[in-house]
Amino acid sequence: MKIKDLFGQKKVTISCEIFPPKKDTAFSGIFETVDAIQSLGVDFISVTYGAGGSTSKKTVEVASYIQERHHLPALAHLTCCDSTKEDIRQRLADMKEREIENILALRGDKPKEYVPGPYTYAIDLIRDIKSQGDFCIGGACYPDGHVECEHKEDDIAFLKEKVEAGCDFLTTQMFFDNNVYYNFLYRVLAVGIQVPVIPGIMPVINARQVKRSAELSGTSLPPRFKAIADKFSDDPLAMEQAGIAYATEQIIDLVANGVKYIHLYTMNRPQTAAKIMENLSHILR
Ligand code: FAD
C-alpha cells in the first residue's frame, strides 16, 4: 500500500524508524525488532539506508520482511550522492521485484572523499525514481534549516522544487521545540508546499549522542531540553524516563494542535516505542 493513501485514514498516522545493523551477526535480531514494533499498531515502518549504500541490500530485505510477514507498508530509504545511475537503476529494480512501493529519496551525507557524480541533490534522485516506476516518494526536510544551507529561504525554495519534482510527503529532521516545527509549517505553506509534513520525534535515550548529532545537523536544543539532558545524562534509566516523557509531551502538543502524523525515531528500541504508545493510548484512539 502506498503511504500517501494511509494519511487521513486514522486520527493520527504513526510510524517508526529502524536501521539494519551493519554487522551480519546482528542482522537476525532486526526481525524481532520489526515484530515487536508492528505489534504496537503502527501504520508503517521506515528502514534507513546506511551511508554510502553500506546496508543497501539489507534495507530492501528488512522492508520486504515488514511487508510480507506483517502486511504493513514499509518505507525504504535510498540515498544517491555517491551512486551511479546504474546503482540506482539496480536498487529500484530490486525494490520493484520485492513490491516495495514507498521510498524516502535522499541525497545522503557526502563522504569525506566526495567525488561529484550524476546525483548532486535529492531532486535528481526523485526525478529518476519518478521515471522508473510508480512509487510513492517521500523527501527529507529540516525545520531548523539544513546545515549546509546558509539561508532558510533558499532551503525552503529548494524544498519547493523537490516537492514539485514528485514528493508525496516530507518527513522532518528531529526537533525538540514544537514552535520550530509550527514556524516551519507556516513557511512551507507560504511558498505553496501542500504535501503532509510528518514531524520526526526523537525520544532521547542517550543525551550525549543526541547532542552530538544535533550539533552536526544544526538542530537547536531548547533550554528545557538542555536542563533535562544535563541533569540525567549520567543516569541511563532516569534519562530514558525523561526522554520518553519529553517526546510524549511533544506529541500530545502536536496532536492537540491538529497534527495528523507522527514519525518516531525510536530506532531499534521497540521498548521505547511501546512506552510512548502506552502513554498515548487514549489520545491516539
Ligand atoms: P537535499 O534535499 O538534496 O538537500 C541537501 C542540501 O542541498 C540542502 O542544504 C539544500 O538546501 C541544498 N540544495 C537542494 N537543492 C539545491 C540546489 N538546486 N542548489 C543548491 N543547493 C541545493 N541519511 C542516510 O545516509 N541514510 C538515511 O536513511 C537517512 N534518512 C534520513 C531520514 C530523514 C527523515 C532525514 C531528515 C534525513 C535522513 N538522512 C539519511 C540524512 C540526509 O541524507 C542528510 O541530511 C543529507 O545531508 C541531505 O539529504 P536531503 O535528501 O535532505 O538532501
GROMACS .gro file of C-alpha atoms and ligand atoms in nm:
model
  338
    1MET     CA    1   0.000   0.000   0.000
    2LYS     CA    2   0.120   0.349  -0.074
    3ILE     CA    3   0.187   0.558   0.233
    4LYS     CA    4   0.017   0.864   0.083
    5ASP     CA    5  -0.308   0.662   0.088
    6LEU     CA    6  -0.274   0.598   0.462
    7PHE     CA    7  -0.296   0.964   0.556
    8GLY     CA    8  -0.638   1.061   0.679
    9GLN     CA    9  -0.750   0.702   0.739
   10LYS     CA   10  -0.688   0.732   1.114
   11LYS     CA   11  -0.700   1.014   1.364
   12VAL     CA   12  -0.318   1.008   1.372
   13THR     CA   13  -0.088   0.807   1.145
   14ILE     CA   14   0.206   0.667   1.343
   15SER     CA   15   0.532   0.539   1.201
   16CYS     CA   16   0.861   0.417   1.348
   17GLU     CA   17   1.211   0.413   1.203
   18ILE     CA   18   1.459   0.128   1.226
   19PHE     CA   19   1.807   0.071   1.088
   20PRO     CA   20   1.954  -0.254   0.955
   21PRO     CA   21   2.259  -0.345   1.167
   22LYS     CA   22   2.588  -0.321   0.979
   23LYS     CA   23   2.725  -0.646   1.117
   24ASP     CA   24   2.584  -0.964   0.966
   25THR     CA   25   2.600  -1.129   1.307
   26ALA     CA   26   2.349  -0.881   1.449
   27PHE     CA   27   2.120  -0.899   1.147
   28SER     CA   28   1.875  -1.167   1.259
   29GLY     CA   29   1.779  -0.954   1.565
   30ILE     CA   30   1.627  -0.691   1.338
   31PHE     CA   31   1.337  -0.920   1.252
   32GLU     CA   32   1.244  -0.950   1.620
   33THR     CA   33   1.261  -0.572   1.643
   34VAL     CA   34   1.022  -0.543   1.348
   35ASP     CA   35   0.783  -0.796   1.504
   36ALA     CA   36   0.781  -0.604   1.833
   37ILE     CA   37   0.726  -0.266   1.664
   38GLN     CA   38   0.446  -0.385   1.441
   39SER     CA   39   0.266  -0.534   1.743
   40LEU     CA   40   0.227  -0.177   1.875
   41GLY     CA   41  -0.019  -0.098   1.598
   42VAL     CA   42   0.197   0.143   1.399
   43ASP     CA   43   0.085   0.229   1.045
   44PHE     CA   44   0.418   0.192   0.866
   45ILE     CA   45   0.784   0.131   0.941
   46SER     CA   46   1.071   0.308   0.770
   47VAL     CA   47   1.408   0.144   0.716
   48THR     CA   48   1.720   0.358   0.688
   49TYR     CA   49   1.990   0.324   0.427
   50GLY     CA   50   2.348   0.304   0.555
   51ALA     CA   51   2.584   0.582   0.447
   52GLY     CA   52   2.744   0.501   0.114
   53GLY     CA   53   2.497   0.222   0.048
   54SER     CA   54   2.663   0.013   0.321
   55THR     CA   55   2.334  -0.156   0.406
   56SER     CA   56   2.152  -0.123   0.074
   57LYS     CA   57   2.059  -0.488   0.032
   58LYS     CA   58   1.964  -0.512   0.397
   59THR     CA   59   1.733  -0.212   0.370
   60VAL     CA   60   1.539  -0.384   0.094
   61GLU     CA   61   1.545  -0.717   0.277
   62VAL     CA   62   1.408  -0.570   0.601
   63ALA     CA   63   1.147  -0.362   0.415
   64SER     CA   64   1.039  -0.673   0.232
   65TYR     CA   65   1.009  -0.868   0.559
   66ILE     CA   66   0.787  -0.592   0.705
   67GLN     CA   67   0.552  -0.619   0.409
   68GLU     CA   68   0.549  -0.994   0.359
   69ARG     CA   69   0.538  -1.103   0.723
   70HIS     CA   70   0.315  -0.830   0.861
   71HIS     CA   71   0.135  -0.685   0.559
   72LEU     CA   72   0.242  -0.344   0.681
   73PRO     CA   73   0.370  -0.077   0.441
   74ALA     CA   74   0.747  -0.027   0.455
   75LEU     CA   75   0.927   0.292   0.361
   76ALA     CA   76   1.270   0.207   0.222
   77HIS     CA   77   1.524   0.491   0.245
   78LEU     CA   78   1.755   0.541  -0.052
   79THR     CA   79   2.050   0.779  -0.086
   80CYS     CA   80   2.221   0.885  -0.406
   81CYS     CA   81   2.517   1.124  -0.367
   82ASP     CA   82   2.777   0.853  -0.418
   83SER     CA   83   2.577   0.632  -0.656
   84THR     CA   84   2.598   0.582  -1.028
   85LYS     CA   85   2.290   0.580  -1.250
   86GLU     CA   86   2.334   0.205  -1.283
   87ASP     CA   87   2.343   0.159  -0.900
   88ILE     CA   88   2.010   0.341  -0.869
   89ARG     CA   89   1.855   0.157  -1.161
   90GLN     CA   90   1.952  -0.172  -0.992
   91ARG     CA   91   1.821  -0.066  -0.648
   92LEU     CA   92   1.488   0.041  -0.797
   93ALA     CA   93   1.464  -0.287  -0.987
   94ASP     CA   94   1.526  -0.477  -0.657
   95MET     CA   95   1.251  -0.279  -0.490
   96LYS     CA   96   1.005  -0.341  -0.771
   97GLU     CA   97   1.081  -0.711  -0.757
   98ARG     CA   98   1.009  -0.712  -0.381
   99GLU     CA   99   0.696  -0.499  -0.431
  100ILE     CA  100   0.830  -0.211  -0.225
  101GLU     CA  101   0.624   0.090  -0.327
  102ASN     CA  102   0.743   0.357  -0.084
  103ILE     CA  103   1.083   0.526  -0.098
  104LEU     CA  104   1.231   0.806   0.112
  105ALA     CA  105   1.452   0.969  -0.151
  106LEU     CA  106   1.761   1.129  -0.002
  107ARG     CA  107   2.083   1.283  -0.117
  108GLY     CA  108   2.277   1.137   0.180
  109ASP     CA  109   2.570   1.297   0.359
  110LYS     CA  110   2.867   1.348   0.133
  111PRO     CA  111   3.156   1.116   0.221
  112LYS     CA  112   3.493   1.268   0.320
  113GLU     CA  113   3.641   1.177  -0.017
  114TYR     CA  114   3.343   1.301  -0.215
  115VAL     CA  115   3.367   1.274  -0.591
  116PRO     CA  116   3.079   1.451  -0.770
  117GLY     CA  117   2.865   1.207  -0.964
  118PRO     CA  118   2.536   1.211  -1.153
  119TYR     CA  119   2.336   1.289  -0.837
  120THR     CA  120   2.405   1.627  -0.676
  121TYR     CA  121   2.082   1.670  -0.481
  122ALA     CA  122   1.788   1.453  -0.375
  123ILE     CA  123   1.580   1.613  -0.650
  124ASP     CA  124   1.795   1.433  -0.912
  125LEU     CA  125   1.711   1.101  -0.748
  126ILE     CA  126   1.341   1.187  -0.723
  127ARG     CA  127   1.328   1.258  -1.098
  128ASP     CA  128   1.486   0.918  -1.172
  129ILE     CA  129   1.253   0.734  -0.934
  130LYS     CA  130   0.955   0.902  -1.097
  131SER     CA  131   1.071   0.798  -1.442
  132GLN     CA  132   1.138   0.438  -1.341
  133GLY     CA  133   0.822   0.329  -1.166
  134ASP     CA  134   0.501   0.405  -0.985
  135PHE     CA  135   0.649   0.469  -0.640
  136CYS     CA  136   0.517   0.679  -0.353
  137ILE     CA  137   0.806   0.915  -0.277
  138GLY     CA  138   0.895   1.093   0.046
  139GLY     CA  139   1.162   1.359   0.099
  140ALA     CA  140   1.353   1.491   0.399
  141CYS     CA  141   1.312   1.842   0.539
  142TYR     CA  142   1.473   2.046   0.814
  143PRO     CA  143   1.267   2.273   1.041
  144ASP     CA  144   1.590   2.426   1.177
  145GLY     CA  145   1.727   2.459   0.821
  146HIS     CA  146   1.966   2.212   0.657
  147VAL     CA  147   2.315   2.252   0.798
  148GLU     CA  148   2.475   2.319   0.457
  149CYS     CA  149   2.229   2.590   0.355
  150GLU     CA  150   2.317   2.939   0.474
  151HIS     CA  151   1.973   3.095   0.433
  152LYS     CA  152   1.648   2.930   0.538
  153GLU     CA  153   1.465   3.098   0.248
  154ASP     CA  154   1.693   2.920   0.000
  155ASP     CA  155   1.643   2.590   0.182
  156ILE     CA  156   1.264   2.631   0.153
  157ALA     CA  157   1.289   2.732  -0.214
  158PHE     CA  158   1.493   2.416  -0.290
  159LEU     CA  159   1.242   2.215  -0.087
  160LYS     CA  160   0.959   2.350  -0.301
  161GLU     CA  161   1.143   2.239  -0.617
  162LYS     CA  162   1.200   1.898  -0.459
  163VAL     CA  163   0.832   1.855  -0.376
  164GLU     CA  164   0.729   1.969  -0.724
  165ALA     CA  165   0.964   1.709  -0.873
  166GLY     CA  166   0.745   1.442  -0.715
  167CYS     CA  167   0.742   1.417  -0.333
  168ASP     CA  168   0.416   1.284  -0.194
  169PHE     CA  169   0.513   1.375   0.162
  170LEU     CA  170   0.802   1.509   0.370
  171THR     CA  171   0.947   1.384   0.697
  172THR     CA  172   1.130   1.625   0.923
  173GLN     CA  173   1.465   1.601   1.091
  174MET     CA  174   1.429   1.566   1.470
  175PHE     CA  175   1.337   1.883   1.659
  176PHE     CA  176   1.292   1.946   2.029
  177ASP     CA  177   1.087   2.263   2.027
  178ASN     CA  178   0.746   2.230   1.862
  179ASN     CA  179   0.743   2.602   1.781
  180VAL     CA  180   1.030   2.538   1.541
  181TYR     CA  181   0.802   2.290   1.357
  182TYR     CA  182   0.499   2.521   1.361
  183ASN     CA  183   0.708   2.811   1.223
  184PHE     CA  184   0.842   2.579   0.954
  185LEU     CA  185   0.486   2.478   0.858
  186TYR     CA  186   0.394   2.845   0.813
  187ARG     CA  187   0.697   2.895   0.589
  188VAL     CA  188   0.634   2.588   0.372
  189LEU     CA  189   0.266   2.672   0.335
  190ALA     CA  190   0.358   3.030   0.243
  191VAL     CA  191   0.555   2.904  -0.060
  192GLY     CA  192   0.273   2.669  -0.159
  193ILE     CA  193   0.405   2.333  -0.035
  194GLN     CA  194   0.091   2.135   0.043
  195VAL     CA  195   0.207   1.778   0.096
  196PRO     CA  196   0.196   1.632   0.450
  197VAL     CA  197   0.498   1.731   0.661
  198ILE     CA  198   0.543   1.447   0.910
  199PRO     CA  199   0.711   1.561   1.231
  200GLY     CA  200   1.002   1.338   1.333
  201ILE     CA  201   1.017   1.292   1.710
  202MET     CA  202   1.332   1.156   1.872
  203PRO     CA  203   1.294   1.022   2.226
  204VAL     CA  204   1.629   1.099   2.385
  205ILE     CA  205   1.773   0.790   2.546
  206ASN     CA  206   2.140   0.876   2.508
  207ALA     CA  207   2.166   1.251   2.564
  208ARG     CA  208   2.533   1.281   2.466
  209GLN     CA  209   2.477   1.105   2.137
  210VAL     CA  210   2.175   1.321   2.054
  211LYS     CA  211   2.356   1.643   2.149
  212ARG     CA  212   2.640   1.547   1.915
  213SER     CA  213   2.411   1.462   1.625
  214ALA     CA  214   2.206   1.779   1.691
  215GLU     CA  215   2.526   1.984   1.665
  216LEU     CA  216   2.622   1.812   1.340
  217SER     CA  217   2.277   1.853   1.189
  218GLY     CA  218   2.218   2.210   1.314
  219THR     CA  219   1.919   2.110   1.529
  220SER     CA  220   1.854   2.367   1.801
  221LEU     CA  221   1.828   2.248   2.160
  222PRO     CA  222   1.591   2.449   2.382
  223PRO     CA  223   1.697   2.529   2.743
  224ARG     CA  224   1.434   2.290   2.880
  225PHE     CA  225   1.587   2.006   2.681
  226LYS     CA  226   1.940   2.101   2.787
  227ALA     CA  227   1.843   2.111   3.156
  228ILE     CA  228   1.697   1.760   3.135
  229ALA     CA  229   1.996   1.624   2.943
  230ASP     CA  230   2.247   1.784   3.184
  231LYS     CA  231   2.064   1.654   3.488
  232PHE     CA  232   2.003   1.296   3.379
  233SER     CA  233   2.259   1.201   3.114
  234ASP     CA  234   2.476   1.013   3.368
  235ASP     CA  235   2.181   0.803   3.485
  236PRO     CA  236   2.062   0.594   3.187
  237LEU     CA  237   1.732   0.484   3.342
  238ALA     CA  238   1.641   0.836   3.454
  239MET     CA  239   1.743   0.971   3.111
  240GLU     CA  240   1.526   0.715   2.935
  241GLN     CA  241   1.229   0.803   3.154
  242ALA     CA  242   1.280   1.176   3.099
  243GLY     CA  243   1.336   1.126   2.724
  244ILE     CA  244   1.014   0.929   2.686
  245ALA     CA  245   0.820   1.188   2.889
  246TYR     CA  246   0.965   1.472   2.678
  247ALA     CA  247   0.877   1.300   2.350
  248THR     CA  248   0.529   1.216   2.480
  249GLU     CA  249   0.468   1.580   2.570
  250GLN     CA  250   0.585   1.693   2.228
  251ILE     CA  251   0.345   1.450   2.060
  252ILE     CA  252   0.049   1.547   2.280
  253ASP     CA  253   0.106   1.912   2.192
  254LEU     CA  254   0.132   1.829   1.819
  255VAL     CA  255  -0.187   1.622   1.820
  256ALA     CA  256  -0.369   1.888   2.026
  257ASN     CA  257  -0.274   2.138   1.756
  258GLY     CA  258  -0.419   1.925   1.478
  259VAL     CA  259  -0.113   1.737   1.351
  260LYS     CA  260  -0.227   1.406   1.200
  261TYR     CA  261   0.101   1.217   1.153
  262ILE     CA  262   0.390   1.137   1.385
  263HIS     CA  263   0.717   0.965   1.295
  264LEU     CA  264   0.907   0.816   1.588
  265TYR     CA  265   1.285   0.792   1.576
  266THR     CA  266   1.278   0.508   1.825
  267MET     CA  267   1.527   0.327   1.603
  268ASN     CA  268   1.583  -0.035   1.709
  269ARG     CA  269   1.425   0.012   2.054
  270PRO     CA  270   1.072  -0.127   2.048
  271GLN     CA  271   1.056  -0.092   2.427
  272THR     CA  272   1.086   0.285   2.392
  273ALA     CA  273   0.820   0.294   2.121
  274ALA     CA  274   0.596   0.076   2.340
  275LYS     CA  275   0.618   0.315   2.635
  276ILE     CA  276   0.534   0.613   2.418
  277MET     CA  277   0.241   0.432   2.257
  278GLU     CA  278   0.114   0.335   2.603
  279ASN     CA  279   0.135   0.697   2.718
  280LEU     CA  280  -0.075   0.796   2.417
  281SER     CA  281  -0.322   0.508   2.413
  282HIS     CA  282  -0.635   0.720   2.466
  283ILE     CA  283  -0.500   1.018   2.277
  284LEU     CA  284  -0.442   0.822   1.956
  285ARG     CA  285  -0.761   0.618   1.974
  286FAD     P1  286   1.875   1.761  -0.046
  286FAD     O1  287   1.729   1.777  -0.048
  286FAD     O2  288   1.945   1.737  -0.175
  286FAD     O3  289   1.938   1.891   0.023
  286FAD     C1  290   2.075   1.894   0.061
  286FAD     C2  291   2.124   2.037   0.066
  286FAD     O4  292   2.132   2.090  -0.066
  286FAD     C3  293   2.034   2.134   0.143
  286FAD     O5  294   2.116   2.225   0.211
  286FAD     C4  295   1.953   2.202   0.035
  286FAD     O6  296   1.910   2.332   0.073
  286FAD     C5  297   2.059   2.210  -0.077
  286FAD     N1  298   2.001   2.213  -0.212
  286FAD     C6  299   1.899   2.138  -0.259
  286FAD     N2  300   1.879   2.166  -0.390
  286FAD     C7  301   1.970   2.258  -0.425
  286FAD     C8  302   2.002   2.327  -0.546
  286FAD     N3  303   1.930   2.307  -0.659
  286FAD     N4  304   2.105   2.416  -0.546
  286FAD     C9  305   2.177   2.440  -0.434
  286FAD     N5  306   2.152   2.377  -0.316
  286FAD    C10  307   2.051   2.289  -0.312
  286FAD     N6  308   2.096   0.971   0.551
  286FAD    C11  309   2.136   0.844   0.517
  286FAD     O7  310   2.254   0.825   0.478
  286FAD     N7  311   2.051   0.737   0.525
  286FAD    C12  312   1.922   0.751   0.566
  286FAD     O8  313   1.847   0.652   0.572
  286FAD    C13  314   1.875   0.881   0.602
  286FAD     N8  315   1.746   0.901   0.641
  286FAD    C14  316   1.702   1.029   0.669
  286FAD    C15  317   1.568   1.049   0.705
  286FAD    C16  318   1.520   1.177   0.736
  286FAD    C17  319   1.374   1.196   0.771
  286FAD    C18  320   1.609   1.288   0.733
  286FAD    C19  321   1.560   1.427   0.769
  286FAD    C20  322   1.743   1.270   0.698
  286FAD    C21  323   1.791   1.141   0.665
  286FAD     N9  324   1.924   1.118   0.626
  286FAD    C22  325   1.968   0.991   0.593
  286FAD    C23  326   2.021   1.229   0.625
  286FAD    C24  327   2.029   1.301   0.487
  286FAD     O9  328   2.084   1.212   0.392
  286FAD    C25  329   2.118   1.425   0.505
  286FAD    O10  330   2.056   1.517   0.589
  286FAD    C26  331   2.171   1.491   0.378
  286FAD    O11  332   2.273   1.584   0.416
  286FAD    C27  333   2.067   1.570   0.299
  286FAD    O12  334   1.980   1.487   0.233
  286FAD     P2  335   1.850   1.551   0.157
  286FAD    O13  336   1.784   1.439   0.088
  286FAD    O14  337   1.771   1.631   0.253
  286FAD    O15  338   1.925   1.647   0.052
   0.00000   0.00000   0.00000
